[in-house]
Amino acid sequence: MKTIEKPGHISVIGAGYVGLTTAVIFANSGIKTFLIDVNKDKIYSINRGKSPFFEENINGLINSAIMSRMLVPTTSYAKVIPKSDIIFCCVGTPDNADGSSNLRFVFDSLKEAAVLAKNGVIFVQKSTVPVGTGSKLMKSLRNTAPKLDFSYVSNPEFLREGTAVADSLNPDRIIIGGDEIRALQNVADLYLAVGSGPLESSIKKADFIYTTLESAELIKVSANAFLALKISFANSIAKLSDKVDADVVEVMDGIGKDRRIGRAFLNAGRGYGGGCFPKDVSGLISTAKDSGVELEIMSAASAVNSSMPDYVVDKLQSRAGTLRGKRIALLGLSFKAGTSDTRRSPSVVLANSFIKRGATVLAYDPEAKFEDGELSNKVRLVKNFESAVRGSNIAVVATDWPEFINMNFEQIAKLMKGNVLVDCMNALDKRRAVKAGLDYLGVGRS
Ligand code: UGA
């Protein structure tokens, strides 16, 4: 049996979903972990045991790691980088206007670390970067710190927002890409230390897959692109289902039973959003273009996705008539349940589209936070479900939060003035809704 080397100190740069989750898991596994972020407010909040964003089960892990002093959140590279054996890069990679990835934070943060790092350090890339970034970055780090002896490893992350902790502790696979066996092994040892530590996890059962740097980079974006493709496929079949009186949920249940296909990520609805799929799809299209490859299939997936919010609004309009002057209760604004994140949320696109068509929108979400100003200021945010629904002509479930899925249809029917219920996530019990007197409208569920 392989012996696990005692892991040294690590730094994690970037306290977003990936960085904070990675840091608290390592710290709770007995590994001294420095968490660096330039945002003082984030570091202040984490030092007080509170995540800067909503994420299930994370505050308990932050608290225990801070109490045991195994997690040291800081804004200072100088204080912690010289003591670090392994440095994880978990900074954001937003997209540029042309769809390509903006790698400024990745390059800047690792260059800042390289001038302070000690010889033998291993840089581990967890940020989602286009294939080819690692080799460019290594060149840049050699220019920045010519005397530094370092290794570079790509170790992409597959956690989902909302289930970040559980996903990290129970991965299907751990991808580790690079040329230097020692570095790959040291990174694997960190995960094995988590697998043998106090946190309940199935890491030891995960497949450890060692690849070249480029393959690891491409695995990450291709995995997201493929999942996005599945969703757009389901949405295309949903449009057809509407025309031929089929129910897309039944269709996907039927095809998903084929083990070669699988049921996951075949839920049709208002389309995908968030900080990953939209930008990773456009990033992959852009990288492919740079290499002379036209990824038509991904362009089609992206176009289908962009069409979905309007498809839902048009469908509603043909059922309920003009939306001008109608009062709409919009339930859910985050890009999916379990997260406060509203980046590229189709629910926000829906809200704005209702406003454009002259409706009054009262929106409620249990956790959503707005940082990017994408939501029209005409949307009235209310504090609870009832305030949104009371007196509305139309209720729209735009995000599949459990409190919406489990709503009492009789109660909602009484509270509403009208009776049209739009299920943008196909997550509600259609029969029960109809039984309660609601005019149910799903996506592809004629
Ligand atoms: C996604 C991937 O699932 C993770 O594996 C990956 O690590 C992450 O991106 C990332 O690159 O960081 P995430 O963006 O958190 O995770 O959310 P998902 O659960 O994948 O959902 C993405 C969007 O697709 C949501 O808007 C969701 O509502 C939508 N979706 C998902 C559907 O419309 N239908 C489905 O069947 C599944």
Tab-separated table of C-alpha atoms and ligand atoms in Angstrom:
chain	number	residue	atom	x	y	z
A	1	MET	CA	0.000	0.000	0.000
A	2	LYS	CA	1.196	3.487	-0.826
A	3	THR	CA	2.412	5.515	2.117
A	4	ILE	CA	1.107	9.052	2.368
A	5	GLU	CA	3.823	11.676	2.642
A	6	LYS	CA	3.219	14.231	5.354
A	7	PRO	CA	1.911	17.225	3.430
A	8	GLY	CA	3.619	20.555	4.135
A	9	HIS	CA	2.018	23.971	4.343
A	10	ILE	CA	-0.217	25.072	1.512
A	11	SER	CA	-1.549	28.376	0.233
A	12	VAL	CA	-4.822	28.780	-1.609
A	13	ILE	CA	-5.117	31.987	-3.601
A	14	GLY	CA	-8.715	33.161	-4.090
A	15	ALA	CA	-11.533	32.793	-1.559
A	16	GLY	CA	-14.407	32.128	-3.984
A	17	TYR	CA	-16.444	28.911	-4.145
A	18	VAL	CA	-13.517	26.782	-5.261
A	19	GLY	CA	-10.776	28.380	-3.138
A	20	LEU	CA	-12.693	28.624	0.123
A	21	THR	CA	-14.064	25.085	-0.157
A	22	THR	CA	-10.639	23.661	-1.036
A	23	ALA	CA	-8.992	25.557	1.821
A	24	VAL	CA	-11.446	24.520	4.541
A	25	ILE	CA	-11.309	20.889	3.505
A	26	PHE	CA	-7.514	20.750	3.605
A	27	ALA	CA	-7.414	22.717	6.871
A	28	ASN	CA	-9.949	20.391	8.504
A	29	SER	CA	-7.798	17.457	7.431
A	30	GLY	CA	-4.841	18.667	9.511
A	31	ILE	CA	-3.005	20.512	6.734
A	32	LYS	CA	-1.850	24.036	7.583
A	33	THR	CA	-3.605	26.166	4.983
A	34	PHE	CA	-3.149	29.839	4.194
A	35	LEU	CA	-6.064	31.383	2.318
A	36	ILE	CA	-5.183	34.545	0.430
A	37	ASP	CA	-7.624	37.009	-1.078
A	38	VAL	CA	-7.134	40.647	-2.002
A	39	ASN	CA	-10.680	41.442	-0.867
A	40	LYS	CA	-10.390	42.596	2.777
A	41	ASP	CA	-14.119	42.180	3.455
A	42	LYS	CA	-14.046	38.543	2.390
A	43	ILE	CA	-11.035	37.785	4.592
A	44	TYR	CA	-12.609	39.665	7.520
A	45	SER	CA	-15.793	37.624	7.182
A	46	ILE	CA	-13.954	34.288	6.906
A	47	ASN	CA	-11.795	35.135	9.930
A	48	ARG	CA	-15.060	35.511	11.851
A	49	GLY	CA	-16.280	32.121	10.698
A	50	LYS	CA	-18.724	33.287	8.046
A	51	SER	CA	-18.648	32.525	4.345
A	52	PRO	CA	-18.978	35.615	2.139
A	53	PHE	CA	-21.538	33.683	0.044
A	54	PHE	CA	-24.312	31.203	0.808
A	55	GLU	CA	-23.081	27.630	0.611
A	56	GLU	CA	-24.488	24.615	2.437
A	57	ASN	CA	-22.307	23.234	5.286
A	58	ILE	CA	-19.404	25.597	4.802
A	59	ASN	CA	-19.658	27.835	7.892
A	60	GLY	CA	-19.134	24.911	10.284
A	61	LEU	CA	-15.973	23.930	8.442
A	62	ILE	CA	-14.679	27.525	8.423
A	63	ASN	CA	-15.240	27.784	12.166
A	64	SER	CA	-13.534	24.526	13.068
A	65	ALA	CA	-10.564	25.353	10.838
A	66	ILE	CA	-10.166	28.836	12.316
A	67	MET	CA	-10.505	27.516	15.898
A	68	SER	CA	-7.843	24.863	15.302
A	69	ARG	CA	-5.632	27.519	13.656
A	70	MET	CA	-5.165	25.248	10.654
A	71	LEU	CA	-6.803	27.866	8.405
A	72	VAL	CA	-5.144	31.263	8.207
A	73	PRO	CA	-7.085	33.720	6.033
A	74	THR	CA	-4.998	36.719	4.989
A	75	THR	CA	-4.661	39.465	2.410
A	76	SER	CA	-0.861	39.296	2.571
A	77	TYR	CA	1.105	37.203	0.061
A	78	ALA	CA	4.365	38.210	1.751
A	79	LYS	CA	3.397	36.696	5.102
A	80	VAL	CA	2.476	33.237	3.880
A	81	ILE	CA	3.810	32.447	0.392
A	82	PRO	CA	7.451	32.002	1.548
A	83	LYS	CA	6.251	29.293	3.986
A	84	SER	CA	4.186	27.384	1.413
A	85	ASP	CA	5.194	24.097	-0.236
A	86	ILE	CA	2.165	23.951	-2.520
A	87	ILE	CA	0.259	26.942	-3.861
A	88	PHE	CA	-3.236	26.482	-5.316
A	89	CYS	CA	-4.506	29.089	-7.756
A	90	CYS	CA	-8.298	29.435	-7.399
A	91	VAL	CA	-8.906	32.934	-8.739
A	92	GLY	CA	-11.677	33.948	-11.117
A	93	THR	CA	-11.376	33.718	-14.884
A	94	PRO	CA	-14.194	35.941	-16.171
A	95	ASP	CA	-14.851	36.160	-19.890
A	96	ASN	CA	-13.861	38.958	-22.214
A	97	ALA	CA	-16.397	40.646	-24.473
A	98	ASP	CA	-15.373	38.321	-27.351
A	99	GLY	CA	-16.061	35.183	-25.282
A	100	SER	CA	-12.403	34.344	-24.581
A	101	SER	CA	-11.188	33.883	-20.990
A	102	ASN	CA	-9.678	36.785	-19.120
A	103	LEU	CA	-6.599	35.328	-17.435
A	104	ARG	CA	-5.332	38.521	-15.820
A	105	PHE	CA	-6.008	37.350	-12.236
A	106	VAL	CA	-4.389	33.972	-12.864
A	107	PHE	CA	-1.195	35.470	-14.278
A	108	ASP	CA	-1.009	38.380	-11.804
A	109	SER	CA	-1.604	36.293	-8.686
A	110	LEU	CA	0.895	33.567	-9.585
A	111	LYS	CA	3.525	36.097	-10.646
A	112	GLU	CA	3.079	37.852	-7.314
A	113	ALA	CA	3.489	34.505	-5.555
A	114	ALA	CA	6.483	33.432	-7.664
A	115	VAL	CA	8.683	36.297	-6.497
A	116	LEU	CA	8.057	35.293	-2.875
A	117	ALA	CA	7.981	31.503	-3.191
A	118	LYS	CA	10.681	29.125	-2.005
A	119	ASN	CA	12.570	26.664	-4.207
A	120	GLY	CA	10.797	23.375	-4.807
A	121	VAL	CA	7.362	24.995	-4.625
A	122	ILE	CA	4.521	23.422	-6.607
A	123	PHE	CA	1.973	25.689	-8.283
A	124	VAL	CA	-1.366	23.944	-8.730
A	125	GLN	CA	-3.905	25.381	-11.136
A	126	LYS	CA	-7.531	24.954	-10.065
A	127	SER	CA	-8.951	27.992	-11.859
A	128	THR	CA	-10.729	27.090	-15.083
A	129	VAL	CA	-8.292	28.057	-17.812
A	130	PRO	CA	-8.175	27.398	-21.565
A	131	VAL	CA	-5.959	24.591	-22.769
A	132	GLY	CA	-2.431	25.896	-23.326
A	133	THR	CA	-2.521	28.299	-20.370
A	134	GLY	CA	-0.166	26.178	-18.232
A	135	SER	CA	2.704	26.259	-20.679
A	136	LYS	CA	2.317	30.043	-21.211
A	137	LEU	CA	2.120	30.594	-17.487
A	138	MET	CA	5.256	28.559	-16.789
A	139	LYS	CA	7.182	30.702	-19.272
A	140	SER	CA	5.874	33.841	-17.655
A	141	LEU	CA	6.780	32.612	-14.155
A	142	ARG	CA	10.309	31.746	-15.347
A	143	ASN	CA	10.689	35.319	-16.605
A	144	THR	CA	9.286	36.771	-13.399
A	145	ALA	CA	11.367	34.649	-11.019
A	146	PRO	CA	14.320	33.284	-13.056
A	147	LYS	CA	15.999	31.678	-10.055
A	148	LEU	CA	12.940	29.913	-8.704
A	149	ASP	CA	12.897	26.120	-8.976
A	150	PHE	CA	9.166	25.264	-9.290
A	151	SER	CA	6.760	22.678	-10.678
A	152	TYR	CA	3.388	23.311	-12.234
A	153	VAL	CA	0.363	21.009	-12.058
A	154	SER	CA	-3.165	21.289	-13.424
A	155	ASN	CA	-5.733	19.919	-10.986
A	156	PRO	CA	-9.157	21.018	-12.235
A	157	GLU	CA	-12.115	21.266	-9.912
A	158	PHE	CA	-15.537	19.734	-10.559
A	159	LEU	CA	-17.500	20.958	-7.545
A	160	ARG	CA	-20.890	22.593	-8.047
A	161	GLU	CA	-22.082	25.663	-6.211
A	162	GLY	CA	-24.655	24.698	-3.609
A	163	THR	CA	-23.079	21.267	-3.067
A	164	ALA	CA	-19.450	22.402	-3.029
A	165	VAL	CA	-18.418	20.662	0.197
A	166	ALA	CA	-20.136	17.349	-0.548
A	167	ASP	CA	-18.835	17.329	-4.141
A	168	SER	CA	-15.263	17.994	-3.000
A	169	LEU	CA	-15.368	15.254	-0.396
A	170	ASN	CA	-16.957	12.746	-2.765
A	171	PRO	CA	-15.415	13.262	-6.191
A	172	ASP	CA	-15.858	10.778	-9.061
A	173	ARG	CA	-12.312	11.459	-10.156
A	174	ILE	CA	-9.285	13.561	-9.322
A	175	ILE	CA	-7.448	14.796	-12.387
A	176	ILE	CA	-3.782	15.663	-11.949
A	177	GLY	CA	-1.894	16.809	-15.040
A	178	GLY	CA	1.743	17.701	-15.545
A	179	ASP	CA	5.204	16.353	-16.397
A	180	GLU	CA	6.869	15.982	-13.032
A	181	ILE	CA	6.048	12.757	-11.232
A	182	ARG	CA	7.128	14.099	-7.816
A	183	ALA	CA	4.807	17.085	-8.104
A	184	LEU	CA	1.870	14.952	-9.291
A	185	GLN	CA	2.417	12.577	-6.397
A	186	ASN	CA	2.632	15.390	-3.833
A	187	VAL	CA	-0.704	16.746	-5.004
A	188	ALA	CA	-2.247	13.263	-4.891
A	189	ASP	CA	-0.871	12.862	-1.344
A	190	LEU	CA	-2.789	15.934	-0.228
A	191	TYR	CA	-6.050	14.352	-1.359
A	192	LEU	CA	-5.116	11.030	0.199
A	193	ALA	CA	-4.475	12.889	3.465
A	194	VAL	CA	-8.033	14.287	3.251
A	195	GLY	CA	-9.304	10.766	2.484
A	196	SER	CA	-7.571	9.438	5.628
A	197	GLY	CA	-8.519	12.436	7.788
A	198	PRO	CA	-11.440	13.142	10.126
A	199	LEU	CA	-13.874	14.390	7.457
A	200	GLU	CA	-16.233	11.784	6.079
A	201	SER	CA	-15.326	11.352	2.430
A	202	SER	CA	-15.063	8.857	-0.395
A	203	ILE	CA	-11.867	10.367	-1.805
A	204	LYS	CA	-9.947	7.119	-1.435
A	205	LYS	CA	-12.458	5.438	-3.765
A	206	ALA	CA	-12.128	8.163	-6.431
A	207	ASP	CA	-10.193	7.465	-9.609
A	208	PHE	CA	-6.885	9.301	-9.577
A	209	ILE	CA	-6.180	10.101	-13.224
A	210	TYR	CA	-2.726	11.375	-14.205
A	211	THR	CA	-2.524	13.171	-17.536
A	212	THR	CA	-0.483	15.680	-19.471
A	213	LEU	CA	-0.962	19.313	-18.547
A	214	GLU	CA	-2.930	20.017	-21.719
A	215	SER	CA	-5.247	17.025	-21.280
A	216	ALA	CA	-6.069	18.063	-17.705
A	217	GLU	CA	-6.873	21.594	-18.851
A	218	LEU	CA	-9.068	20.322	-21.671
A	219	ILE	CA	-10.848	17.773	-19.437
A	220	LYS	CA	-12.170	20.572	-17.230
A	221	VAL	CA	-13.737	22.724	-19.937
A	222	SER	CA	-14.896	19.779	-22.027
A	223	ALA	CA	-16.719	18.291	-19.022
A	224	ASN	CA	-18.635	21.540	-18.487
A	225	ALA	CA	-19.268	21.899	-22.210
A	226	PHE	CA	-20.660	18.374	-22.426
A	227	LEU	CA	-23.032	18.966	-19.506
A	228	ALA	CA	-24.184	22.210	-21.147
A	229	LEU	CA	-24.719	20.248	-24.362
A	230	LYS	CA	-26.930	17.736	-22.546
A	231	ILE	CA	-29.082	20.553	-21.150
A	232	SER	CA	-29.446	22.208	-24.568
A	233	PHE	CA	-30.315	18.851	-26.104
A	234	ALA	CA	-33.079	18.403	-23.519
A	235	ASN	CA	-34.290	21.940	-24.207
A	236	SER	CA	-34.420	21.278	-27.957
A	237	ILE	CA	-36.480	18.151	-27.362
A	238	ALA	CA	-38.680	20.206	-24.994
A	239	LYS	CA	-39.523	22.599	-27.829
A	240	LEU	CA	-40.432	19.650	-30.032
A	241	SER	CA	-42.449	18.051	-27.198
A	242	ASP	CA	-44.553	21.194	-26.974
A	243	LYS	CA	-45.446	20.857	-30.642
A	244	VAL	CA	-46.248	17.148	-30.626
A	245	ASP	CA	-47.998	16.862	-27.244
A	246	ALA	CA	-45.241	14.858	-25.593
A	247	ASP	CA	-43.939	15.477	-22.080
A	248	VAL	CA	-40.191	16.126	-22.092
A	249	VAL	CA	-39.848	14.885	-18.499
A	250	GLU	CA	-41.240	11.509	-19.537
A	251	VAL	CA	-39.050	11.516	-22.638
A	252	MET	CA	-35.872	12.243	-20.658
A	253	ASP	CA	-36.810	9.695	-17.984
A	254	GLY	CA	-37.172	7.189	-20.794
A	255	ILE	CA	-33.909	7.891	-22.551
A	256	GLY	CA	-32.006	8.490	-19.298
A	257	LYS	CA	-32.560	4.859	-18.297
A	258	ASP	CA	-30.167	3.880	-21.049
A	259	ARG	CA	-26.910	3.560	-19.123
A	260	ARG	CA	-24.994	4.870	-22.113
A	261	ILE	CA	-26.920	8.136	-21.842
A	262	GLY	CA	-27.798	8.631	-18.151
A	263	ARG	CA	-30.519	10.889	-16.718
A	264	ALA	CA	-28.330	13.624	-15.198
A	265	PHE	CA	-28.340	17.113	-16.758
A	266	LEU	CA	-31.283	16.334	-19.020
A	267	ASN	CA	-33.692	18.613	-17.171
A	268	ALA	CA	-35.264	20.979	-19.658
A	269	GLY	CA	-36.317	24.448	-18.569
A	270	ARG	CA	-35.271	28.067	-18.788
A	271	GLY	CA	-31.664	27.111	-19.579
A	272	TYR	CA	-28.337	27.096	-17.764
A	273	GLY	CA	-26.630	30.048	-16.128
A	274	GLY	CA	-24.047	30.762	-13.468
A	275	GLY	CA	-20.382	31.622	-13.426
A	276	CYS	CA	-19.265	28.473	-15.264
A	277	PHE	CA	-21.285	26.961	-18.127
A	278	PRO	CA	-21.939	30.126	-20.181
A	279	LYS	CA	-18.335	31.312	-19.968
A	280	ASP	CA	-16.762	27.869	-20.327
A	281	VAL	CA	-18.785	27.160	-23.465
A	282	SER	CA	-17.828	30.494	-25.052
A	283	GLY	CA	-14.228	30.011	-23.868
A	284	LEU	CA	-14.028	26.591	-25.514
A	285	ILE	CA	-15.489	27.915	-28.767
A	286	SER	CA	-12.921	30.712	-28.712
A	287	THR	CA	-9.956	28.416	-27.931
A	288	ALA	CA	-11.019	26.045	-30.691
A	289	LYS	CA	-11.294	28.934	-33.149
A	290	ASP	CA	-7.750	30.022	-32.256
A	291	SER	CA	-6.620	26.497	-33.162
A	292	GLY	CA	-8.545	26.548	-36.464
A	293	VAL	CA	-11.360	24.296	-35.228
A	294	GLU	CA	-15.010	25.314	-35.563
A	295	LEU	CA	-16.991	23.837	-32.639
A	296	GLU	CA	-20.415	24.207	-34.314
A	297	ILE	CA	-21.991	21.861	-31.801
A	298	MET	CA	-21.132	24.164	-28.897
A	299	SER	CA	-22.255	27.278	-30.770
A	300	ALA	CA	-25.601	25.540	-31.315
A	301	ALA	CA	-25.803	24.574	-27.616
A	302	SER	CA	-25.141	28.154	-26.636
A	303	ALA	CA	-27.739	29.522	-29.084
A	304	VAL	CA	-30.389	27.089	-27.801
A	305	ASN	CA	-29.595	28.159	-24.255
A	306	SER	CA	-29.910	31.869	-25.034
A	307	SER	CA	-33.282	31.239	-26.668
A	308	MET	CA	-34.876	29.556	-23.641
A	309	PRO	CA	-35.967	32.518	-21.442
A	310	ASP	CA	-37.740	34.145	-24.403
A	311	TYR	CA	-39.213	30.804	-25.388
A	312	VAL	CA	-40.797	30.588	-21.917
A	313	VAL	CA	-42.048	34.187	-22.040
A	314	ASP	CA	-43.546	33.732	-25.537
A	315	LYS	CA	-45.254	30.549	-24.425
A	316	LEU	CA	-46.699	32.310	-21.423
A	317	GLN	CA	-47.900	35.174	-23.581
A	318	SER	CA	-49.696	32.880	-25.973
A	319	ARG	CA	-51.425	31.239	-22.997
A	320	ALA	CA	-52.191	34.303	-20.861
A	321	GLY	CA	-52.436	37.059	-23.487
A	322	THR	CA	-50.510	40.296	-23.288
A	323	LEU	CA	-48.304	40.701	-20.224
A	324	ARG	CA	-48.756	44.474	-20.199
A	325	GLY	CA	-50.348	45.501	-16.922
A	326	LYS	CA	-50.208	41.969	-15.509
A	327	ARG	CA	-48.769	41.358	-12.083
A	328	ILE	CA	-46.215	38.538	-12.044
A	329	ALA	CA	-44.849	36.776	-8.951
A	330	LEU	CA	-41.346	35.680	-9.868
A	331	LEU	CA	-40.117	32.943	-7.543
A	332	GLY	CA	-36.354	32.507	-7.623
A	333	LEU	CA	-33.597	34.706	-9.007
A	334	SER	CA	-30.389	32.744	-8.347
A	335	PHE	CA	-29.069	30.722	-11.304
A	336	LYS	CA	-30.022	27.515	-9.501
A	337	ALA	CA	-31.196	26.386	-6.071
A	338	GLY	CA	-28.726	26.220	-3.196
A	339	THR	CA	-26.761	29.319	-4.085
A	340	SER	CA	-26.987	33.098	-3.667
A	341	ASP	CA	-25.229	33.506	-7.029
A	342	THR	CA	-27.175	35.401	-9.697
A	343	ARG	CA	-24.427	35.613	-12.315
A	344	ARG	CA	-25.879	34.967	-15.797
A	345	SER	CA	-29.044	33.721	-14.150
A	346	PRO	CA	-31.813	32.921	-16.668
A	347	SER	CA	-34.258	33.834	-13.875
A	348	VAL	CA	-32.916	37.396	-13.995
A	349	VAL	CA	-33.265	37.376	-17.803
A	350	LEU	CA	-36.894	36.283	-17.340
A	351	ALA	CA	-37.580	39.037	-14.799
A	352	ASN	CA	-36.148	41.684	-17.130
A	353	SER	CA	-38.083	40.323	-20.074
A	354	PHE	CA	-41.396	40.511	-18.147
A	355	ILE	CA	-40.599	44.120	-17.278
A	356	LYS	CA	-39.838	44.891	-20.936
A	357	ARG	CA	-43.225	43.497	-21.906
A	358	GLY	CA	-44.954	45.848	-19.514
A	359	ALA	CA	-45.640	43.551	-16.550
A	360	THR	CA	-45.199	44.435	-12.881
A	361	VAL	CA	-42.775	41.959	-11.315
A	362	LEU	CA	-42.621	41.112	-7.611
A	363	ALA	CA	-39.668	38.813	-7.091
A	364	TYR	CA	-38.663	36.679	-4.135
A	365	ASP	CA	-35.578	34.539	-3.636
A	366	PRO	CA	-34.487	33.111	-0.273
A	367	GLU	CA	-30.773	33.835	-0.800
A	368	ALA	CA	-30.034	35.710	-4.028
A	369	LYS	CA	-27.472	38.497	-3.902
A	370	PHE	CA	-27.000	41.078	-6.633
A	371	GLU	CA	-23.510	42.283	-7.280
A	372	ASP	CA	-23.459	42.907	-10.988
A	373	GLY	CA	-26.524	45.071	-11.620
A	374	GLU	CA	-28.013	42.719	-14.229
A	375	LEU	CA	-31.491	42.908	-12.686
A	376	SER	CA	-33.774	45.716	-13.881
A	377	ASN	CA	-34.389	48.229	-11.100
A	378	LYS	CA	-38.087	48.042	-11.946
A	379	VAL	CA	-38.261	44.546	-10.447
A	380	ARG	CA	-39.654	44.842	-6.922
A	381	LEU	CA	-37.827	42.562	-4.516
A	382	VAL	CA	-40.020	41.268	-1.717
A	383	LYS	CA	-39.064	39.463	1.479
A	384	ASN	CA	-41.201	36.356	1.282
A	385	PHE	CA	-43.131	33.997	-0.919
A	386	GLU	CA	-46.555	35.251	0.146
A	387	SER	CA	-45.809	38.905	-0.569
A	388	ALA	CA	-44.805	37.954	-4.107
A	389	VAL	CA	-47.758	35.708	-4.832
A	390	ARG	CA	-50.645	37.581	-3.156
A	391	GLY	CA	-52.811	39.283	-5.785
A	392	SER	CA	-50.673	38.142	-8.733
A	393	ASN	CA	-52.142	37.240	-12.125
A	394	ILE	CA	-49.300	34.864	-12.919
A	395	ALA	CA	-46.789	32.989	-10.721
A	396	VAL	CA	-43.489	31.926	-12.267
A	397	VAL	CA	-41.182	29.426	-10.575
A	398	ALA	CA	-37.860	30.417	-12.100
A	399	THR	CA	-35.418	28.684	-9.718
A	400	ASP	CA	-35.950	25.244	-8.198
A	401	TRP	CA	-35.593	26.099	-4.486
A	402	PRO	CA	-37.169	23.373	-2.304
A	403	GLU	CA	-39.602	25.869	-0.748
A	404	PHE	CA	-41.056	26.482	-4.222
A	405	ILE	CA	-41.080	22.836	-5.281
A	406	ASN	CA	-42.862	21.895	-2.047
A	407	MET	CA	-45.331	24.777	-2.101
A	408	ASN	CA	-48.919	24.269	-1.147
A	409	PHE	CA	-50.801	24.610	-4.445
A	410	GLU	CA	-54.185	25.161	-2.761
A	411	GLN	CA	-52.693	28.044	-0.753
A	412	ILE	CA	-51.079	29.626	-3.807
A	413	ALA	CA	-54.335	29.292	-5.775
A	414	LYS	CA	-56.140	31.183	-2.978
A	415	LEU	CA	-53.483	33.907	-2.734
A	416	MET	CA	-53.337	34.590	-6.478
A	417	LYS	CA	-55.762	36.761	-8.383
A	418	GLY	CA	-55.239	34.779	-11.590
A	419	ASN	CA	-54.346	31.111	-11.902
A	420	VAL	CA	-51.450	30.706	-14.375
A	421	LEU	CA	-48.483	28.890	-12.834
A	422	VAL	CA	-45.315	28.720	-14.945
A	423	ASP	CA	-42.853	25.987	-14.006
A	424	CYS	CA	-39.616	27.109	-15.676
A	425	MET	CA	-37.629	24.231	-14.162
A	426	ASN	CA	-40.182	21.455	-14.758
A	427	ALA	CA	-39.745	20.766	-11.081
A	428	LEU	CA	-43.340	20.946	-9.845
A	429	ASP	CA	-45.951	18.217	-9.575
A	430	LYS	CA	-48.039	19.044	-12.624
A	431	ARG	CA	-51.026	16.863	-11.640
A	432	ARG	CA	-51.290	18.315	-8.124
A	433	ALA	CA	-51.040	21.856	-9.489
A	434	VAL	CA	-53.849	21.242	-11.977
A	435	LYS	CA	-55.956	19.563	-9.263
A	436	ALA	CA	-55.629	22.728	-7.166
A	437	GLY	CA	-57.183	24.694	-10.045
A	438	LEU	CA	-53.963	26.171	-11.396
A	439	ASP	CA	-53.335	26.569	-15.092
A	440	TYR	CA	-49.951	24.776	-15.215
A	441	LEU	CA	-47.416	25.698	-17.886
A	442	GLY	CA	-44.125	23.796	-18.025
A	443	VAL	CA	-41.375	23.745	-20.640
A	444	GLY	CA	-42.041	20.927	-23.088
A	445	ARG	CA	-44.887	19.474	-21.005
A	446	SER	CA	-47.938	20.217	-23.091
B	1	UGA	C1	-20.809	23.452	-12.951
B	1	UGA	C2	-20.422	21.968	-13.047
B	1	UGA	O1	-21.581	21.153	-12.834
B	1	UGA	C3	-19.340	21.609	-12.025
B	1	UGA	O2	-18.941	20.258	-12.204
B	1	UGA	C4	-18.135	22.539	-12.260
B	1	UGA	O3	-17.108	22.294	-11.305
B	1	UGA	C5	-18.593	23.986	-12.119
B	1	UGA	O4	-19.616	24.251	-13.107
B	1	UGA	C6	-17.403	24.865	-12.369
B	1	UGA	O5	-16.839	24.849	-13.469
B	1	UGA	O6	-16.935	25.518	-11.407
B	1	UGA	P1	-22.377	24.921	-11.340
B	1	UGA	O7	-22.154	26.030	-12.320
B	1	UGA	O8	-22.200	25.183	-9.886
B	1	UGA	O9	-21.394	23.678	-11.683
B	1	UGA	O10	-23.870	24.434	-11.520
B	1	UGA	P2	-24.644	23.173	-12.151
B	1	UGA	O11	-25.291	22.416	-11.059
B	1	UGA	O12	-23.810	22.425	-13.071
B	1	UGA	O13	-25.802	23.935	-12.957
B	1	UGA	C7	-25.488	24.860	-13.993
B	1	UGA	C8	-26.757	25.399	-14.617
B	1	UGA	O14	-27.398	24.390	-15.398
B	1	UGA	C9	-27.822	25.882	-13.622
B	1	UGA	O15	-28.386	27.088	-14.112
B	1	UGA	C10	-28.849	24.777	-13.624
B	1	UGA	O16	-30.129	25.226	-13.268
B	1	UGA	C11	-28.780	24.314	-15.058
B	1	UGA	N1	-29.223	22.919	-15.289
B	1	UGA	C12	-28.561	21.895	-14.713
B	1	UGA	C13	-30.301	22.686	-16.128
B	1	UGA	O17	-30.919	23.622	-16.672
B	1	UGA	N2	-30.685	21.380	-16.367
B	1	UGA	C14	-30.027	20.332	-15.797
B	1	UGA	O18	-30.421	19.178	-16.086
B	1	UGA	C15	-28.948	20.586	-14.952
